[in-house]
PDB file of C-alpha atoms in Angstrom:
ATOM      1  CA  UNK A 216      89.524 119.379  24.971  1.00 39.00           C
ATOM      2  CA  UNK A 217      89.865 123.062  25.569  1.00 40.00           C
ATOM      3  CA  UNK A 218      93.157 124.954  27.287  1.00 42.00           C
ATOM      4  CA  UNK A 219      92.737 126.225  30.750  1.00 47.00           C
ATOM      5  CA  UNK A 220      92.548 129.977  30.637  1.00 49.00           C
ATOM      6  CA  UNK A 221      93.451 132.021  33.127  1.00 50.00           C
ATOM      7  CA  UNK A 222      93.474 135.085  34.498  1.00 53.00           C
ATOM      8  CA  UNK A 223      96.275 137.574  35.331  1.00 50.00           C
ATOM      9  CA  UNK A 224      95.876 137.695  38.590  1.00 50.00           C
ATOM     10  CA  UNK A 225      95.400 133.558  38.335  1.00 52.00           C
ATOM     11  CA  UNK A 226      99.087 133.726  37.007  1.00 54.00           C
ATOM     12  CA  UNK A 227     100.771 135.837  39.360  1.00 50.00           C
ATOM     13  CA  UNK A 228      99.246 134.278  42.455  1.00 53.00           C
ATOM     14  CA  UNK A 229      99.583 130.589  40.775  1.00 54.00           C
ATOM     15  CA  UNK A 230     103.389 132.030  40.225  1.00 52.00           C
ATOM     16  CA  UNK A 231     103.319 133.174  43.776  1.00 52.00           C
ATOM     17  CA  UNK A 232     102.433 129.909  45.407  1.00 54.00           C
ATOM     18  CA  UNK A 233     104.890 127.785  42.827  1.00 56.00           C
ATOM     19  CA  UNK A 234     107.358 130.012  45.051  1.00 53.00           C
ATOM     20  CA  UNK A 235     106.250 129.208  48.252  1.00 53.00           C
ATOM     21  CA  UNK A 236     106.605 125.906  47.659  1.00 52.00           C
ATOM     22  CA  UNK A 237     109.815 125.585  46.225  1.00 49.00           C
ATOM     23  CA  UNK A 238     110.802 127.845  49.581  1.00 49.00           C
ATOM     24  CA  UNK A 239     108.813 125.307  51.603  1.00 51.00           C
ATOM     25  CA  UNK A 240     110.173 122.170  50.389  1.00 46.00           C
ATOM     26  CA  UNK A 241     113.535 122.934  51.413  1.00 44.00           C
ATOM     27  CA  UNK A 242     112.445 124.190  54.823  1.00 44.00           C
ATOM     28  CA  UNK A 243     109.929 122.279  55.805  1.00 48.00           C
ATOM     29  CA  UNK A 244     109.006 121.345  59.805  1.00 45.00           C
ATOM     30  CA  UNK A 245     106.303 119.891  61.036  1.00 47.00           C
ATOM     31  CA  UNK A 246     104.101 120.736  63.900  1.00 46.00           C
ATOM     32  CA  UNK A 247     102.194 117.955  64.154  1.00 46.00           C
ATOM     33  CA  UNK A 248      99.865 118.803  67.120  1.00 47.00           C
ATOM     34  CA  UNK A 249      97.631 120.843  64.685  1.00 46.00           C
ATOM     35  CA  UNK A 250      96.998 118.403  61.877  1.00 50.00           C
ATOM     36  CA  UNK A 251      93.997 116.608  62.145  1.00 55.00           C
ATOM     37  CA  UNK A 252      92.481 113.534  60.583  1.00 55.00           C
ATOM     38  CA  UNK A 253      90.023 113.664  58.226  1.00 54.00           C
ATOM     39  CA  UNK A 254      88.018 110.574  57.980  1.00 50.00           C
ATOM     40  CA  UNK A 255      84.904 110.925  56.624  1.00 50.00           C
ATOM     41  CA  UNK A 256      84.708 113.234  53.610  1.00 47.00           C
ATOM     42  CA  UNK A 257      81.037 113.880  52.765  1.00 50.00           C
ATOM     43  CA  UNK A 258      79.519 116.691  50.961  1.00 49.00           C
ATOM     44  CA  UNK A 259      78.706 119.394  52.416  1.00 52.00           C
ATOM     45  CA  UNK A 260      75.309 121.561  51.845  1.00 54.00           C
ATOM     46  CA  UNK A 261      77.121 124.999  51.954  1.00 50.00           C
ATOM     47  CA  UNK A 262      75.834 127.458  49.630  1.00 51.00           C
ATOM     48  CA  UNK A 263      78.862 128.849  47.832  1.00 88.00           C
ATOM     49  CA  UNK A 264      81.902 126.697  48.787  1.00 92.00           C
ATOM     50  CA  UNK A 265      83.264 123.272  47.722  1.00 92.00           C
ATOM     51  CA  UNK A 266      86.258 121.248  49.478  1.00 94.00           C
ATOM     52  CA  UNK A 267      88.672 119.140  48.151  1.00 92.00           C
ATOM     53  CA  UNK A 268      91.463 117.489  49.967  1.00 93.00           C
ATOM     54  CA  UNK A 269      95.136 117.213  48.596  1.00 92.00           C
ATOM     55  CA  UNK A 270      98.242 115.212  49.165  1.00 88.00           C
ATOM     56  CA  UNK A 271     101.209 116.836  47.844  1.00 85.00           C
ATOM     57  CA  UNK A 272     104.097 116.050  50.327  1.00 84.00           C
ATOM     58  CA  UNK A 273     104.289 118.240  53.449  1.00 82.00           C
ATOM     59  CA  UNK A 274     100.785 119.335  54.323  1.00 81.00           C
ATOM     60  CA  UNK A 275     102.289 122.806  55.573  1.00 82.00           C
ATOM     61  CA  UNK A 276     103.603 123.281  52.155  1.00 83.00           C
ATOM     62  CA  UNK A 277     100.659 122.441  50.568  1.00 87.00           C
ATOM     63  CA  UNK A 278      98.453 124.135  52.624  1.00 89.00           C
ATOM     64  CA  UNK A 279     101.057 127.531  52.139  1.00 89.00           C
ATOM     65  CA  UNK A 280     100.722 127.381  48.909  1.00 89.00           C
ATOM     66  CA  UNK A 281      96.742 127.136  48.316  1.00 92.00           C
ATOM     67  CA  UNK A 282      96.392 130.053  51.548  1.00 92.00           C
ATOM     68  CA  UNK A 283      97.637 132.690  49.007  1.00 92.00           C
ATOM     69  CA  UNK A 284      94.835 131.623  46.283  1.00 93.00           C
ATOM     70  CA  UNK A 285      92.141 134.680  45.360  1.00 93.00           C
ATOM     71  CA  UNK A 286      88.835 132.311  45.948  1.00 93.00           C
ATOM     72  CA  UNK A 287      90.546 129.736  48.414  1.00 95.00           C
ATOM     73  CA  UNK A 288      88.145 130.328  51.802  1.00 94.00           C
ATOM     74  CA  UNK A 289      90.975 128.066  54.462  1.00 94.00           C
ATOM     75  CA  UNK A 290      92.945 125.238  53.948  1.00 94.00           C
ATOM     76  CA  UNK A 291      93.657 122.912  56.993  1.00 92.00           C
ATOM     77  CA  UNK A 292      96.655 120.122  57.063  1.00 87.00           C
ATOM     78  CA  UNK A 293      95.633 116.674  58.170  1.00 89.00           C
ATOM     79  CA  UNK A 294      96.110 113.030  57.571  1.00 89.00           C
ATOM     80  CA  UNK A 295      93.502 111.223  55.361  1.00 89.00           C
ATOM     81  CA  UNK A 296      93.379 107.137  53.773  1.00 87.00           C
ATOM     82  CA  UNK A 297      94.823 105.428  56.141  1.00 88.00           C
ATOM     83  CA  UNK A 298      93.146 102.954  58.291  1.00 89.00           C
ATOM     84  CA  UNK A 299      94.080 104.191  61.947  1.00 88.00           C
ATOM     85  CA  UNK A 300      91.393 105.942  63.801  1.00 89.00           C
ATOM     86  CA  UNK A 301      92.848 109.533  64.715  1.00 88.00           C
ATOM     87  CA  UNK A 302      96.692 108.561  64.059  1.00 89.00           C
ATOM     88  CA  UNK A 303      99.157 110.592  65.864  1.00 89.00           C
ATOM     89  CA  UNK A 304     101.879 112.525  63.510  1.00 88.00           C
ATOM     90  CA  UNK A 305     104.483 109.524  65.207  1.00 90.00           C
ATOM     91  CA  UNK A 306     102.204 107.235  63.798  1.00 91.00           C
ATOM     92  CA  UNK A 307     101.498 108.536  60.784  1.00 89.00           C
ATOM     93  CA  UNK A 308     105.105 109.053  60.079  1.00 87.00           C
ATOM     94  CA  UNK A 309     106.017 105.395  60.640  1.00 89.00           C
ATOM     95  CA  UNK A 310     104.236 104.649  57.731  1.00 88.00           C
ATOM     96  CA  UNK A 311     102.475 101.827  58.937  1.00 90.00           C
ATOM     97  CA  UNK A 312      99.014 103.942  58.943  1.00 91.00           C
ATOM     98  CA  UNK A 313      98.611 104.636  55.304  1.00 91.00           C
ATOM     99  CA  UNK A 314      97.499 107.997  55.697  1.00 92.00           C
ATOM    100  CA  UNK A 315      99.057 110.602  53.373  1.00 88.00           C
ATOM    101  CA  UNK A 316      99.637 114.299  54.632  1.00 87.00           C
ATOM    102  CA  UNK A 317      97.024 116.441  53.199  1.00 90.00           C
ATOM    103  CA  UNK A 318      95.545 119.663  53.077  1.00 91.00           C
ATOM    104  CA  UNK A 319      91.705 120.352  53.052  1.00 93.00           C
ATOM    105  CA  UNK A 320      90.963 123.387  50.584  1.00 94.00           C
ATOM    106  CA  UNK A 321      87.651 125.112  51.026  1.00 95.00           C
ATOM    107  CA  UNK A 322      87.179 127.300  47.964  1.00 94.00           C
ATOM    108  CA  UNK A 323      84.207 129.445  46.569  1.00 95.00           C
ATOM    109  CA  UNK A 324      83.758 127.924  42.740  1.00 94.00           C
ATOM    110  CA  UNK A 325      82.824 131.570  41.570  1.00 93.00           C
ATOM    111  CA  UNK A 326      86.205 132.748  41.746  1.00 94.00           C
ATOM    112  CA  UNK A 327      88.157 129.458  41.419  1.00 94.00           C
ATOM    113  CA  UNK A 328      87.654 126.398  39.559  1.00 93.00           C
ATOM    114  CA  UNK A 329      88.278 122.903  40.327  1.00 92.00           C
ATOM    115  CA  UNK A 330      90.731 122.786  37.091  1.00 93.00           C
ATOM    116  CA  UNK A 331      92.971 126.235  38.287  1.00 95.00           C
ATOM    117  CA  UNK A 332      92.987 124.599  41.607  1.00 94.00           C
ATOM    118  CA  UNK A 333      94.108 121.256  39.914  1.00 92.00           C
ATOM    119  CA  UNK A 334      97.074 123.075  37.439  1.00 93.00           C
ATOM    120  CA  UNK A 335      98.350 124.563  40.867  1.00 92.00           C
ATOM    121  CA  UNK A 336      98.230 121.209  42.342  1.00 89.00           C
ATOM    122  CA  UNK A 337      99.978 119.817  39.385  1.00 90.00           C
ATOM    123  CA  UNK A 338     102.488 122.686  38.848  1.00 90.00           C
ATOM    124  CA  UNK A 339     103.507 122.639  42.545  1.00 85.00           C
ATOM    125  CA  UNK A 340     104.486 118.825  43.464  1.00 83.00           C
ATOM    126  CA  UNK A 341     106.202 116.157  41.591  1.00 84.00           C
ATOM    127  CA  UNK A 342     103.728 113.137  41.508  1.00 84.00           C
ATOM    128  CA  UNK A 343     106.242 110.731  39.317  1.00 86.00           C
ATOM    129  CA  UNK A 344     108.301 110.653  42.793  1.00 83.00           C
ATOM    130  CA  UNK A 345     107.330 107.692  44.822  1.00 85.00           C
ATOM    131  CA  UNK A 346     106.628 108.367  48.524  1.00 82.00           C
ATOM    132  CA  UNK A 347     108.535 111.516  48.412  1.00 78.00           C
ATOM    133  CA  UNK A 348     108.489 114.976  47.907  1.00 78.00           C
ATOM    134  CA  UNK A 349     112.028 117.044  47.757  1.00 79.00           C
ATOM    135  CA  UNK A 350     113.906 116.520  51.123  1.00 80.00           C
ATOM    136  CA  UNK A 351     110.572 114.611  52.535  1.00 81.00           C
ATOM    137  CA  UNK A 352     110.475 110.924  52.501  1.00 88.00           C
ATOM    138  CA  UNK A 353     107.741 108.548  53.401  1.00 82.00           C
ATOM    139  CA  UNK A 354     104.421 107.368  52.103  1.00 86.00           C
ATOM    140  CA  UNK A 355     102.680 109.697  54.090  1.00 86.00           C
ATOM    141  CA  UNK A 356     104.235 112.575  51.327  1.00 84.00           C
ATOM    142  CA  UNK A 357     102.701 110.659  48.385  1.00 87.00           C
ATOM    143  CA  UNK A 358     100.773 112.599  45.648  1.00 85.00           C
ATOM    144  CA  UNK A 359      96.966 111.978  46.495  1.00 87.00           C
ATOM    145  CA  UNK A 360      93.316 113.394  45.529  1.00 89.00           C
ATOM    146  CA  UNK A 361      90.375 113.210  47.609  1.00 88.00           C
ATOM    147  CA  UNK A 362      87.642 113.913  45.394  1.00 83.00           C
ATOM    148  CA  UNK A 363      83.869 114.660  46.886  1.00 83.00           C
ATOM    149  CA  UNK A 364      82.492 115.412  43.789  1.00 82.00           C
ATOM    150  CA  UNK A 365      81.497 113.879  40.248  1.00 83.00           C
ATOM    151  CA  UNK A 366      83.044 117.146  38.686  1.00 81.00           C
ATOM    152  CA  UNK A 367      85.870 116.629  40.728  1.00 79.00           C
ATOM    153  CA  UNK A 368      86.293 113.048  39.872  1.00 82.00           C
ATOM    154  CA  UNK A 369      85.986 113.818  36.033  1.00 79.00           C
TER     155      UNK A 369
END
């Protein structure tokens, strides 16, 4: 297996976004009338983008963190694997859904791969934390990836 290289500018924005979510963590509120469920995760046919969708703890953190990404197109926080149709955040935050809080990243594979995307991932969150992320505690902030991909899933 071969080490990850990356670019400069890979660093300082990878450095950048460790930031914002260290910042995030401890400030984190949500605003839960603009997450939205994703339920059905199906390839797209887009020419030159590819989605994945990641649980890290707070979706807003998560999604801050992958905005500020050179070949990240939008990221959008949502709920995904639970097994309530649309949950509301109330729900969700129950933890009686088991949906995780999530963050859809649309990126253009050109100018970011699907392992600099995944060392961010990994660098940003702790995933040996059960059901919790810094001050946030619930199932819903479990570590989670939604893979759509074989290359993803390798």
């Amino acid at each position: 297996m071969h080490a990850l290289r990356l670019t400069r500018s890979f660093r300082v924005a990878q450095w950048l976004a460790i930031a914002i979510a260290l910042q995030c963590q401890a400030s984190c509120a949500p605003a839960p009338e603009a997450a939205i469920n994703f339920p059905d995760m199906q390839p797209t046919n887009e020419m030159s983008t590819d989605t994945i969708t990641l649980g890290a703890g707070c979706f807003w953190c998560v999604e801050a963190v992958f905005a500020e990404l050179k070949g990240v197109v939008s990221v959008t926080s949502g709920y995904m694997g639970g097994a309530v149709n649309n949950p509301s955040y109330k729900e969700v935050c129950t933890g009686r859904t088991g949906h995780a809080e999530v963050a859809q990243v649309v990126f253009d594979p050109k100018q970011v791969s699907i392992a600099q995307l995944l060392e961010v991932f990994w660098q940003t969150h702790d995933p040996t934390t059960l059901n919790r992320q810094g001050a946030d505690v619930g199932a819903q902030y479990r570590s989670a990836i939604f893979w759509r991909t074989a290359e993803q899933r390798a």
